[in-house]
Every structure is written in C-alpha cells, then in structure tokens.
Amino acid sequence: MIPLPPNTRLMADAEATAHAAAEHLIAAVTRASGERAAVCLSGGSTPKRLYALLASPGFVERVPWERVHWFFGDDRVVPWDDPLSNVRMVREAFGHAAPLPPTHLHFIPSDEGAEAGARAYEAVLKDFHGVEALDPARPLFDLVLLGLGSDGHTASLFPGKPALDERVAWVAPVPEAGMEPYVPRITLTFPTLASSRSVLFLVNGAAKRDPLLRLSRGEDLPAAHVASAGGLTWFIDRDAAEDVSA
Ligand SMILES: O=C(O)[C@H](O)[C@@H](O)[C@H](O)[C@H](O)COP(=O)(O)O
C-alpha cells in the first residue's frame, strides 16, 4: 500500500468512491447553514459517475436542489458544448433527472477567452457571496471536490504554471495546460479553493499511484498546496492505493 494522505478513506473501486462521495456531498450540503449551499465541482473523468449518481433514484430525492448552487474549480476555454468542456460533462451527468434550477449552475464564462473569463468568474463569486475579499470567517464553499492529475496537478493548477503564483486573483487563466487536453484553461487559485468548509479529493485508478507516492514523499506538487478551513478528505480506490513496488 502506498503511504496515503491523512484522512483517507480507502475504497474498493471507483463505484464505491462515487457512492461514498455522493453521501459525503449530500451530508455537506444538508448541514450547510443559511438558505444556500455552494459546491465547487471538479472536472475530468473521475467525478462523472458521482454526478450521475446524484441525479439517480436513491440520491436525487435527497439532494436539496433548491438550495444548492454548483460552481466549477476549473474549466477548459472551449465552447460549452465542446466534448472537452467540464460544463458539458456535468450537464450530461446530471441529465434531465436532476431538478437543477438553471440559475444554480454557475459556469466559468470562457467565450471571451481565459483572461476575461477569469475576471468575469471572480465577479460571479464575489457577487454570489456578497464579498470583495476572501474572508476566513465566511468560506465561499461548503464543499470543494478535486481530482488529482498524474503529474500532481489539481483543478488547473499545474506544476510551474503561472496560476500557481496567483495570490491575489481568485480565478486565473492558464495559457496552456500542462496535461492533456492541451487547451487554455481557467482555474480557481489556491486561496479560493481553501475558502471552503471542506475539500474532498476523489482519486481512482493505477495512473494515480505515482502522484500519490510523490505526495507521500513530500514533493512540492500543486495538490500538496491545497488547504481548507475544514480540512481535506481523500477517497482513494484500491487500484490507486496499491503500491506495485511492494
Ligand atoms: O478539468 C480537469 O481536468 C480537472 O479539473 C482536473 O484537475 C482533473 O481533476 C484531474 O486532471 C484528474 O482528471 P481525471 O479525473 O480525468 O483523472
């Protein structure tokens, strides 16, 4: 077994990860104070099954859809109907079964390009939360979902890319991705992701053994910079956790 991050729950497989994450998300938004809950969604392939589960019988009736607002931790600068778009992935996963009020899905506006999109999304976040600056006493998100790239990136925070240095901007353009797909991206920055009551990493599959091992050795990978007011939780499946060198 690879040395795993603190507060890791080991999952039998990807399906178990999705089910546990659905329960975790429902608990997080149910206990959220106030009339609205804010969830920051991860992109990529890992969370697709989770999003589809949330819209399926047994879960869809338990999600307080009228209270939850869904944001994006990052997206690719492509049209919203592009197969690479995280917005498209989420909409397809939720499908028509999720009674999602259209105004509750807050896309990252990428049609004006990465720079303008980042500034526009920062305004969306500030307007939604009614704040001009990040306030530790008022986390933006009740839950942030994140994935782990095989190079140790998370959201679109890639090793050595400018967004890593954004300490002021809430949202940053990433001129070209460090990983497939090689398209410009827009990403929330570390301080914005940290403005959360909790962060949940979902990590499945053998391709994630290497970044997990590198994180365990203390390598300065982007995922190692993620913090949260309420702490980090990792759901890692056995395929990712197995150490082939053992
Ligand atoms: O837009 C994206 O691609 C994601 O935000 C990205 O950070 C993703 O979470 C990781 O690359 C893992 O991707 P997989 O889940 O596809 O392995």
PDB file of C-alpha atoms and ligand atoms in Angstrom:
ATOM      1  CA  MET A   1       0.000   0.000   0.000  1.00  0.00           C
ATOM      2  CA  ILE A   2       1.280   3.457  -0.907  1.00  0.00           C
ATOM      3  CA  PRO A   3       1.553   5.761   2.119  1.00  0.00           C
ATOM      4  CA  LEU A   4      -1.749   7.622   1.850  1.00  0.00           C
ATOM      5  CA  PRO A   5      -2.639  11.204   2.833  1.00  0.00           C
ATOM      6  CA  PRO A   6      -4.074  11.816   6.274  1.00  0.00           C
ATOM      7  CA  ASN A   7      -7.858  11.417   6.458  1.00  0.00           C
ATOM      8  CA  THR A   8      -8.025   8.945   3.584  1.00  0.00           C
ATOM      9  CA  ARG A   9     -10.906   6.506   3.162  1.00  0.00           C
ATOM     10  CA  LEU A  10      -9.855   3.517   1.107  1.00  0.00           C
ATOM     11  CA  MET A  11     -12.485   2.486  -1.444  1.00  0.00           C
ATOM     12  CA  ALA A  12     -12.897  -0.950  -3.017  1.00  0.00           C
ATOM     13  CA  ASP A  13     -13.270   0.510  -6.514  1.00  0.00           C
ATOM     14  CA  ALA A  14     -14.401   3.559  -8.488  1.00  0.00           C
ATOM     15  CA  GLU A  15     -18.075   2.735  -7.972  1.00  0.00           C
ATOM     16  CA  ALA A  16     -17.594   2.672  -4.210  1.00  0.00           C
ATOM     17  CA  THR A  17     -15.770   6.018  -4.442  1.00  0.00           C
ATOM     18  CA  ALA A  18     -18.715   7.550  -6.296  1.00  0.00           C
ATOM     19  CA  HIS A  19     -21.292   6.245  -3.819  1.00  0.00           C
ATOM     20  CA  ALA A  20     -19.314   7.404  -0.783  1.00  0.00           C
ATOM     21  CA  ALA A  21     -18.749  10.810  -2.396  1.00  0.00           C
ATOM     22  CA  ALA A  22     -22.469  11.185  -3.103  1.00  0.00           C
ATOM     23  CA  GLU A  23     -23.255  10.508   0.555  1.00  0.00           C
ATOM     24  CA  HIS A  24     -20.475  12.890   1.637  1.00  0.00           C
ATOM     25  CA  LEU A  25     -21.775  15.656  -0.630  1.00  0.00           C
ATOM     26  CA  ILE A  26     -25.393  15.245   0.490  1.00  0.00           C
ATOM     27  CA  ALA A  27     -24.269  15.426   4.124  1.00  0.00           C
ATOM     28  CA  ALA A  28     -22.204  18.550   3.426  1.00  0.00           C
ATOM     29  CA  VAL A  29     -24.984  20.466   1.687  1.00  0.00           C
ATOM     30  CA  THR A  30     -27.617  19.290   4.157  1.00  0.00           C
ATOM     31  CA  ARG A  31     -25.663  20.630   7.147  1.00  0.00           C
ATOM     32  CA  ALA A  32     -24.813  23.878   5.340  1.00  0.00           C
ATOM     33  CA  SER A  33     -26.114  26.838   7.271  1.00  0.00           C
ATOM     34  CA  GLY A  34     -28.165  29.565   5.608  1.00  0.00           C
ATOM     35  CA  GLU A  35     -30.606  29.281   2.778  1.00  0.00           C
ATOM     36  CA  ARG A  36     -27.999  28.432   0.111  1.00  0.00           C
ATOM     37  CA  ALA A  37     -25.212  25.848  -0.126  1.00  0.00           C
ATOM     38  CA  ALA A  38     -22.261  26.189  -2.515  1.00  0.00           C
ATOM     39  CA  VAL A  39     -20.421  23.215  -4.033  1.00  0.00           C
ATOM     40  CA  CYS A  40     -17.333  23.608  -6.233  1.00  0.00           C
ATOM     41  CA  LEU A  41     -17.234  20.824  -8.811  1.00  0.00           C
ATOM     42  CA  SER A  42     -14.174  19.088 -10.169  1.00  0.00           C
ATOM     43  CA  GLY A  43     -13.729  18.360 -13.860  1.00  0.00           C
ATOM     44  CA  GLY A  44     -12.092  15.437 -15.644  1.00  0.00           C
ATOM     45  CA  SER A  45     -13.453  11.896 -15.774  1.00  0.00           C
ATOM     46  CA  THR A  46     -13.331  10.705 -12.158  1.00  0.00           C
ATOM     47  CA  PRO A  47     -16.368  12.626 -10.854  1.00  0.00           C
ATOM     48  CA  LYS A  48     -18.693  11.784 -13.792  1.00  0.00           C
ATOM     49  CA  ARG A  49     -20.157   8.755 -12.013  1.00  0.00           C
ATOM     50  CA  LEU A  50     -20.665  10.797  -8.833  1.00  0.00           C
ATOM     51  CA  TYR A  51     -22.595  13.468 -10.728  1.00  0.00           C
ATOM     52  CA  ALA A  52     -24.742  10.846 -12.467  1.00  0.00           C
ATOM     53  CA  LEU A  53     -25.443   9.185  -9.105  1.00  0.00           C
ATOM     54  CA  LEU A  54     -26.670  12.473  -7.628  1.00  0.00           C
ATOM     55  CA  ALA A  55     -29.323  12.547 -10.349  1.00  0.00           C
ATOM     56  CA  SER A  56     -30.328   8.899  -9.883  1.00  0.00           C
ATOM     57  CA  PRO A  57     -33.066   7.319  -7.726  1.00  0.00           C
ATOM     58  CA  GLY A  58     -31.953   6.908  -4.146  1.00  0.00           C
ATOM     59  CA  PHE A  59     -29.917  10.097  -4.300  1.00  0.00           C
ATOM     60  CA  VAL A  60     -31.807  12.655  -6.431  1.00  0.00           C
ATOM     61  CA  GLU A  61     -34.597  12.952  -3.885  1.00  0.00           C
ATOM     62  CA  ARG A  62     -32.067  13.560  -1.092  1.00  0.00           C
ATOM     63  CA  VAL A  63     -30.156  16.424  -2.693  1.00  0.00           C
ATOM     64  CA  PRO A  64     -31.676  19.803  -1.673  1.00  0.00           C
ATOM     65  CA  TRP A  65     -31.528  21.030  -5.306  1.00  0.00           C
ATOM     66  CA  GLU A  66     -33.472  24.179  -4.499  1.00  0.00           C
ATOM     67  CA  ARG A  67     -30.707  25.267  -2.066  1.00  0.00           C
ATOM     68  CA  VAL A  68     -27.515  24.075  -3.747  1.00  0.00           C
ATOM     69  CA  HIS A  69     -25.508  26.229  -6.132  1.00  0.00           C
ATOM     70  CA  TRP A  70     -22.852  24.499  -8.246  1.00  0.00           C
ATOM     71  CA  PHE A  71     -19.588  26.178  -9.229  1.00  0.00           C
ATOM     72  CA  PHE A  72     -16.524  24.931 -11.126  1.00  0.00           C
ATOM     73  CA  GLY A  73     -12.971  24.623  -9.821  1.00  0.00           C
ATOM     74  CA  ASP A  74     -11.738  24.971 -13.366  1.00  0.00           C
ATOM     75  CA  ASP A  75     -12.730  24.591 -16.976  1.00  0.00           C
ATOM     76  CA  ARG A  76     -11.168  24.425 -20.372  1.00  0.00           C
ATOM     77  CA  VAL A  77     -11.503  27.509 -22.618  1.00  0.00           C
ATOM     78  CA  VAL A  78     -13.728  25.785 -25.170  1.00  0.00           C
ATOM     79  CA  PRO A  79     -17.396  26.194 -26.161  1.00  0.00           C
ATOM     80  CA  TRP A  80     -19.797  24.853 -23.579  1.00  0.00           C
ATOM     81  CA  ASP A  81     -20.969  22.120 -25.948  1.00  0.00           C
ATOM     82  CA  ASP A  82     -17.398  21.007 -26.673  1.00  0.00           C
ATOM     83  CA  PRO A  83     -16.606  17.416 -25.543  1.00  0.00           C
ATOM     84  CA  LEU A  84     -13.693  18.882 -23.528  1.00  0.00           C
ATOM     85  CA  SER A  85     -15.950  21.209 -21.540  1.00  0.00           C
ATOM     86  CA  ASN A  86     -16.443  20.424 -17.857  1.00  0.00           C
ATOM     87  CA  VAL A  87     -19.781  22.249 -18.032  1.00  0.00           C
ATOM     88  CA  ARG A  88     -20.917  19.846 -20.745  1.00  0.00           C
ATOM     89  CA  MET A  89     -19.691  16.864 -18.691  1.00  0.00           C
ATOM     90  CA  VAL A  90     -21.658  17.995 -15.624  1.00  0.00           C
ATOM     91  CA  ARG A  91     -24.817  18.791 -17.596  1.00  0.00           C
ATOM     92  CA  GLU A  92     -24.714  15.387 -19.309  1.00  0.00           C
ATOM     93  CA  ALA A  93     -24.136  13.609 -15.984  1.00  0.00           C
ATOM     94  CA  PHE A  94     -26.994  15.439 -14.220  1.00  0.00           C
ATOM     95  CA  GLY A  95     -29.137  14.971 -17.310  1.00  0.00           C
ATOM     96  CA  HIS A  96     -32.816  15.812 -17.149  1.00  0.00           C
ATOM     97  CA  ALA A  97     -33.388  13.792 -13.965  1.00  0.00           C
ATOM     98  CA  ALA A  98     -31.782  16.374 -11.686  1.00  0.00           C
ATOM     99  CA  PRO A  99     -34.292  19.148 -10.851  1.00  0.00           C
ATOM    100  CA  LEU A 100     -31.480  21.663 -11.186  1.00  0.00           C
ATOM    101  CA  PRO A 101     -32.647  25.292 -11.432  1.00  0.00           C
ATOM    102  CA  PRO A 102     -30.656  26.655 -14.439  1.00  0.00           C
ATOM    103  CA  THR A 103     -29.505  29.681 -12.447  1.00  0.00           C
ATOM    104  CA  HIS A 104     -27.902  27.361  -9.903  1.00  0.00           C
ATOM    105  CA  LEU A 105     -25.220  26.067 -12.287  1.00  0.00           C
ATOM    106  CA  HIS A 106     -22.534  28.783 -12.432  1.00  0.00           C
ATOM    107  CA  PHE A 107     -20.359  28.154 -15.489  1.00  0.00           C
ATOM    108  CA  ILE A 108     -16.947  29.702 -15.921  1.00  0.00           C
ATOM    109  CA  PRO A 109     -17.593  32.117 -18.838  1.00  0.00           C
ATOM    110  CA  SER A 110     -14.899  31.196 -21.347  1.00  0.00           C
ATOM    111  CA  ASP A 111     -16.338  32.646 -24.555  1.00  0.00           C
ATOM    112  CA  GLU A 112     -14.328  35.876 -24.081  1.00  0.00           C
ATOM    113  CA  GLY A 113     -11.067  33.980 -23.563  1.00  0.00           C
ATOM    114  CA  ALA A 114      -9.141  32.908 -20.486  1.00  0.00           C
ATOM    115  CA  GLU A 115      -8.195  36.318 -19.078  1.00  0.00           C
ATOM    116  CA  ALA A 116     -11.659  37.875 -19.415  1.00  0.00           C
ATOM    117  CA  GLY A 117     -13.288  34.635 -18.282  1.00  0.00           C
ATOM    118  CA  ALA A 118     -11.201  34.548 -15.116  1.00  0.00           C
ATOM    119  CA  ARG A 119     -12.098  38.143 -14.257  1.00  0.00           C
ATOM    120  CA  ALA A 120     -15.760  37.520 -15.017  1.00  0.00           C
ATOM    121  CA  TYR A 121     -15.859  34.386 -12.823  1.00  0.00           C
ATOM    122  CA  GLU A 122     -14.191  36.226  -9.989  1.00  0.00           C
ATOM    123  CA  ALA A 123     -17.053  38.741 -10.215  1.00  0.00           C
ATOM    124  CA  VAL A 124     -19.600  35.895 -10.165  1.00  0.00           C
ATOM    125  CA  LEU A 125     -18.072  34.515  -6.968  1.00  0.00           C
ATOM    126  CA  LYS A 126     -17.860  37.921  -5.271  1.00  0.00           C
ATOM    127  CA  ASP A 127     -21.429  38.756  -6.233  1.00  0.00           C
ATOM    128  CA  PHE A 128     -22.813  35.400  -5.081  1.00  0.00           C
ATOM    129  CA  HIS A 129     -21.088  35.669  -1.719  1.00  0.00           C
ATOM    130  CA  GLY A 130     -21.527  39.426  -1.339  1.00  0.00           C
ATOM    131  CA  VAL A 131     -17.858  39.944  -0.520  1.00  0.00           C
ATOM    132  CA  GLU A 132     -14.921  41.849  -2.042  1.00  0.00           C
ATOM    133  CA  ALA A 133     -12.202  39.834  -0.290  1.00  0.00           C
ATOM    134  CA  LEU A 134     -11.828  36.259   0.875  1.00  0.00           C
ATOM    135  CA  ASP A 135     -12.894  36.029   4.500  1.00  0.00           C
ATOM    136  CA  PRO A 136     -11.817  33.002   6.565  1.00  0.00           C
ATOM    137  CA  ALA A 137     -14.920  33.518   8.695  1.00  0.00           C
ATOM    138  CA  ARG A 138     -17.146  33.175   5.612  1.00  0.00           C
ATOM    139  CA  PRO A 139     -15.878  30.294   3.418  1.00  0.00           C
ATOM    140  CA  LEU A 140     -17.117  30.538  -0.166  1.00  0.00           C
ATOM    141  CA  PHE A 141     -17.879  26.841  -0.492  1.00  0.00           C
ATOM    142  CA  ASP A 142     -19.492  24.236   1.720  1.00  0.00           C
ATOM    143  CA  LEU A 143     -17.607  21.587  -0.245  1.00  0.00           C
ATOM    144  CA  VAL A 144     -14.867  21.638  -2.883  1.00  0.00           C
ATOM    145  CA  LEU A 145     -14.410  18.498  -4.998  1.00  0.00           C
ATOM    146  CA  LEU A 146     -10.959  17.995  -6.512  1.00  0.00           C
ATOM    147  CA  GLY A 147      -9.209  15.386  -8.622  1.00  0.00           C
ATOM    148  CA  LEU A 148      -5.529  14.533  -8.895  1.00  0.00           C
ATOM    149  CA  GLY A 149      -3.701  14.566 -12.203  1.00  0.00           C
ATOM    150  CA  SER A 150      -0.962  12.047 -12.958  1.00  0.00           C
ATOM    151  CA  ASP A 151       1.540  14.944 -12.727  1.00  0.00           C
ATOM    152  CA  GLY A 152       0.187  16.011  -9.345  1.00  0.00           C
ATOM    153  CA  HIS A 153      -1.934  18.894 -10.644  1.00  0.00           C
ATOM    154  CA  THR A 154      -5.373  19.660  -9.297  1.00  0.00           C
ATOM    155  CA  ALA A 155      -8.077  21.840 -10.800  1.00  0.00           C
ATOM    156  CA  SER A 156      -5.970  23.538 -13.494  1.00  0.00           C
ATOM    157  CA  LEU A 157      -3.097  24.309 -11.166  1.00  0.00           C
ATOM    158  CA  PHE A 158      -0.185  22.690 -12.953  1.00  0.00           C
ATOM    159  CA  PRO A 159       3.441  22.360 -11.863  1.00  0.00           C
ATOM    160  CA  GLY A 160       5.355  25.506 -12.873  1.00  0.00           C
ATOM    161  CA  LYS A 161       2.378  27.313 -14.424  1.00  0.00           C
ATOM    162  CA  PRO A 162       1.600  30.980 -13.660  1.00  0.00           C
ATOM    163  CA  ALA A 163      -1.671  30.289 -11.849  1.00  0.00           C
ATOM    164  CA  LEU A 164       0.399  28.806  -9.027  1.00  0.00           C
ATOM    165  CA  ASP A 165       1.676  32.293  -8.279  1.00  0.00           C
ATOM    166  CA  GLU A 166      -1.705  33.986  -8.220  1.00  0.00           C
ATOM    167  CA  ARG A 167      -2.139  35.063  -4.633  1.00  0.00           C
ATOM    168  CA  VAL A 168      -4.445  37.986  -5.292  1.00  0.00           C
ATOM    169  CA  ALA A 169      -6.684  36.819  -8.111  1.00  0.00           C
ATOM    170  CA  TRP A 170      -9.411  34.429  -7.128  1.00  0.00           C
ATOM    171  CA  VAL A 171      -9.505  32.956 -10.606  1.00  0.00           C
ATOM    172  CA  ALA A 172      -6.590  32.708 -13.029  1.00  0.00           C
ATOM    173  CA  PRO A 173      -6.048  31.997 -16.727  1.00  0.00           C
ATOM    174  CA  VAL A 174      -3.713  29.137 -17.576  1.00  0.00           C
ATOM    175  CA  PRO A 175      -2.311  29.826 -21.089  1.00  0.00           C
ATOM    176  CA  GLU A 176      -1.738  26.220 -21.988  1.00  0.00           C
ATOM    177  CA  ALA A 177      -2.390  23.144 -19.985  1.00  0.00           C
ATOM    178  CA  GLY A 178       0.435  21.080 -18.604  1.00  0.00           C
ATOM    179  CA  MET A 179      -1.549  17.965 -19.341  1.00  0.00           C
ATOM    180  CA  GLU A 180      -3.974  16.579 -21.905  1.00  0.00           C
ATOM    181  CA  PRO A 181      -6.122  18.198 -23.198  1.00  0.00           C
ATOM    182  CA  TYR A 182      -3.667  20.905 -24.283  1.00  0.00           C
ATOM    183  CA  VAL A 183      -6.082  23.831 -24.320  1.00  0.00           C
ATOM    184  CA  PRO A 184      -6.050  27.081 -22.326  1.00  0.00           C
ATOM    185  CA  ARG A 185      -7.885  26.788 -19.028  1.00  0.00           C
ATOM    186  CA  ILE A 186      -9.346  28.918 -16.277  1.00  0.00           C
ATOM    187  CA  THR A 187      -8.824  27.839 -12.699  1.00  0.00           C
ATOM    188  CA  LEU A 188      -9.659  28.848  -9.173  1.00  0.00           C
ATOM    189  CA  THR A 189      -6.487  29.625  -7.265  1.00  0.00           C
ATOM    190  CA  PHE A 190      -5.313  28.051  -4.011  1.00  0.00           C
ATOM    191  CA  PRO A 191      -6.707  30.769  -1.692  1.00  0.00           C
ATOM    192  CA  THR A 192     -10.117  30.481  -3.350  1.00  0.00           C
ATOM    193  CA  LEU A 193     -10.184  26.686  -3.087  1.00  0.00           C
ATOM    194  CA  ALA A 194      -9.094  26.999   0.539  1.00  0.00           C
ATOM    195  CA  SER A 195     -12.121  29.197   1.248  1.00  0.00           C
ATOM    196  CA  SER A 196     -14.170  26.105   1.962  1.00  0.00           C
ATOM    197  CA  ARG A 197     -15.700  24.203   4.840  1.00  0.00           C
ATOM    198  CA  SER A 198     -14.154  21.046   3.428  1.00  0.00           C
ATOM    199  CA  VAL A 199     -12.281  19.680   0.421  1.00  0.00           C
ATOM    200  CA  LEU A 200     -12.811  16.160  -0.906  1.00  0.00           C
ATOM    201  CA  PHE A 201     -10.260  14.626  -3.279  1.00  0.00           C
ATOM    202  CA  LEU A 202     -11.511  11.742  -5.441  1.00  0.00           C
ATOM    203  CA  VAL A 203      -8.662   9.553  -6.701  1.00  0.00           C
ATOM    204  CA  ASN A 204      -9.200   6.338  -8.643  1.00  0.00           C
ATOM    205  CA  GLY A 205      -7.029   4.147 -10.813  1.00  0.00           C
ATOM    206  CA  ALA A 206      -3.463   2.954 -11.264  1.00  0.00           C
ATOM    207  CA  ALA A 207      -2.448   6.183 -13.052  1.00  0.00           C
ATOM    208  CA  LYS A 208      -2.681   7.979  -9.712  1.00  0.00           C
ATOM    209  CA  ARG A 209      -0.202   5.732  -7.873  1.00  0.00           C
ATOM    210  CA  ASP A 210       2.741   7.856  -8.971  1.00  0.00           C
ATOM    211  CA  PRO A 211       1.390  11.254  -7.833  1.00  0.00           C
ATOM    212  CA  LEU A 212       0.208   9.676  -4.568  1.00  0.00           C
ATOM    213  CA  LEU A 213       3.689   8.247  -3.970  1.00  0.00           C
ATOM    214  CA  ARG A 214       5.293  11.599  -4.829  1.00  0.00           C
ATOM    215  CA  LEU A 215       2.924  13.405  -2.456  1.00  0.00           C
ATOM    216  CA  SER A 216       3.776  10.901   0.289  1.00  0.00           C
ATOM    217  CA  ARG A 217       7.455  11.751  -0.223  1.00  0.00           C
ATOM    218  CA  GLY A 218       6.686  15.433   0.318  1.00  0.00           C
ATOM    219  CA  GLU A 219       7.225  16.531  -3.278  1.00  0.00           C
ATOM    220  CA  ASP A 220       6.141  20.103  -3.969  1.00  0.00           C
ATOM    221  CA  LEU A 221       3.222  19.189  -6.242  1.00  0.00           C
ATOM    222  CA  PRO A 222       0.245  21.517  -6.772  1.00  0.00           C
ATOM    223  CA  ALA A 223      -2.086  19.108  -4.940  1.00  0.00           C
ATOM    224  CA  ALA A 224       0.164  19.453  -1.883  1.00  0.00           C
ATOM    225  CA  HIS A 225      -0.726  23.161  -1.701  1.00  0.00           C
ATOM    226  CA  VAL A 226      -4.466  22.603  -1.270  1.00  0.00           C
ATOM    227  CA  ALA A 227      -5.827  23.613   2.117  1.00  0.00           C
ATOM    228  CA  SER A 228      -9.269  24.090   3.566  1.00  0.00           C
ATOM    229  CA  ALA A 229     -10.651  25.750   6.633  1.00  0.00           C
ATOM    230  CA  GLY A 230     -12.442  22.495   7.376  1.00  0.00           C
ATOM    231  CA  GLY A 231      -9.724  20.079   6.370  1.00  0.00           C
ATOM    232  CA  LEU A 232      -9.075  17.687   3.492  1.00  0.00           C
ATOM    233  CA  THR A 233     -10.613  14.263   2.965  1.00  0.00           C
ATOM    234  CA  TRP A 234      -9.368  11.759   0.381  1.00  0.00           C
ATOM    235  CA  PHE A 235     -11.436   8.964  -1.151  1.00  0.00           C
ATOM    236  CA  ILE A 236      -8.896   6.707  -2.872  1.00  0.00           C
ATOM    237  CA  ASP A 237      -9.728   3.399  -4.520  1.00  0.00           C
ATOM    238  CA  ARG A 238      -7.592   0.294  -4.105  1.00  0.00           C
ATOM    239  CA  ASP A 239      -6.338   0.488  -7.675  1.00  0.00           C
ATOM    240  CA  ALA A 240      -4.753   3.863  -6.943  1.00  0.00           C
ATOM    241  CA  ALA A 241      -3.541   2.903  -3.480  1.00  0.00           C
ATOM    242  CA  GLU A 242      -1.784  -0.334  -4.388  1.00  0.00           C
ATOM    243  CA  ASP A 243       1.990   0.013  -4.371  1.00  0.00           C
ATOM    244  CA  VAL A 244       3.245  -2.198  -7.154  1.00  0.00           C
ATOM    245  CA  SER A 245       6.735  -1.974  -5.716  1.00  0.00           C
ATOM    246  CA  ALA A 246       5.549  -3.687  -2.525  1.00  0.00           C
TER     247      ALA A 246
HETATM  248  O1  LIG B   1     -10.557  19.937 -15.683  1.00  0.00           O
HETATM  249  C1  LIG B   1      -9.905  18.987 -15.271  1.00  0.00           C
HETATM  250  O2  LIG B   1      -9.322  18.157 -15.998  1.00  0.00           O
HETATM  251  C2  LIG B   1      -9.856  18.708 -13.794  1.00  0.00           C
HETATM  252  O3  LIG B   1     -10.243  19.695 -13.013  1.00  0.00           O
HETATM  253  C3  LIG B   1      -8.528  18.131 -13.415  1.00  0.00           C
HETATM  254  O4  LIG B   1      -7.874  18.750 -12.359  1.00  0.00           O
HETATM  255  C4  LIG B   1      -8.808  16.683 -13.057  1.00  0.00           C
HETATM  256  O5  LIG B   1      -9.480  16.641 -11.790  1.00  0.00           O
HETATM  257  C5  LIG B   1      -7.545  15.869 -12.994  1.00  0.00           C
HETATM  258  O6  LIG B   1      -6.825  16.072 -14.209  1.00  0.00           O
HETATM  259  C6  LIG B   1      -7.905  14.371 -12.863  1.00  0.00           C
HETATM  260  O7  LIG B   1      -8.629  14.038 -14.013  1.00  0.00           O
HETATM  261  P1  LIG B   1      -9.308  12.579 -14.161  1.00  0.00           P
HETATM  262  O8  LIG B   1     -10.408  12.521 -13.153  1.00  0.00           O
HETATM  263  O9  LIG B   1      -9.824  12.562 -15.578  1.00  0.00           O
HETATM  264  O10 LIG B   1      -8.215  11.559 -13.892  1.00  0.00           O
END
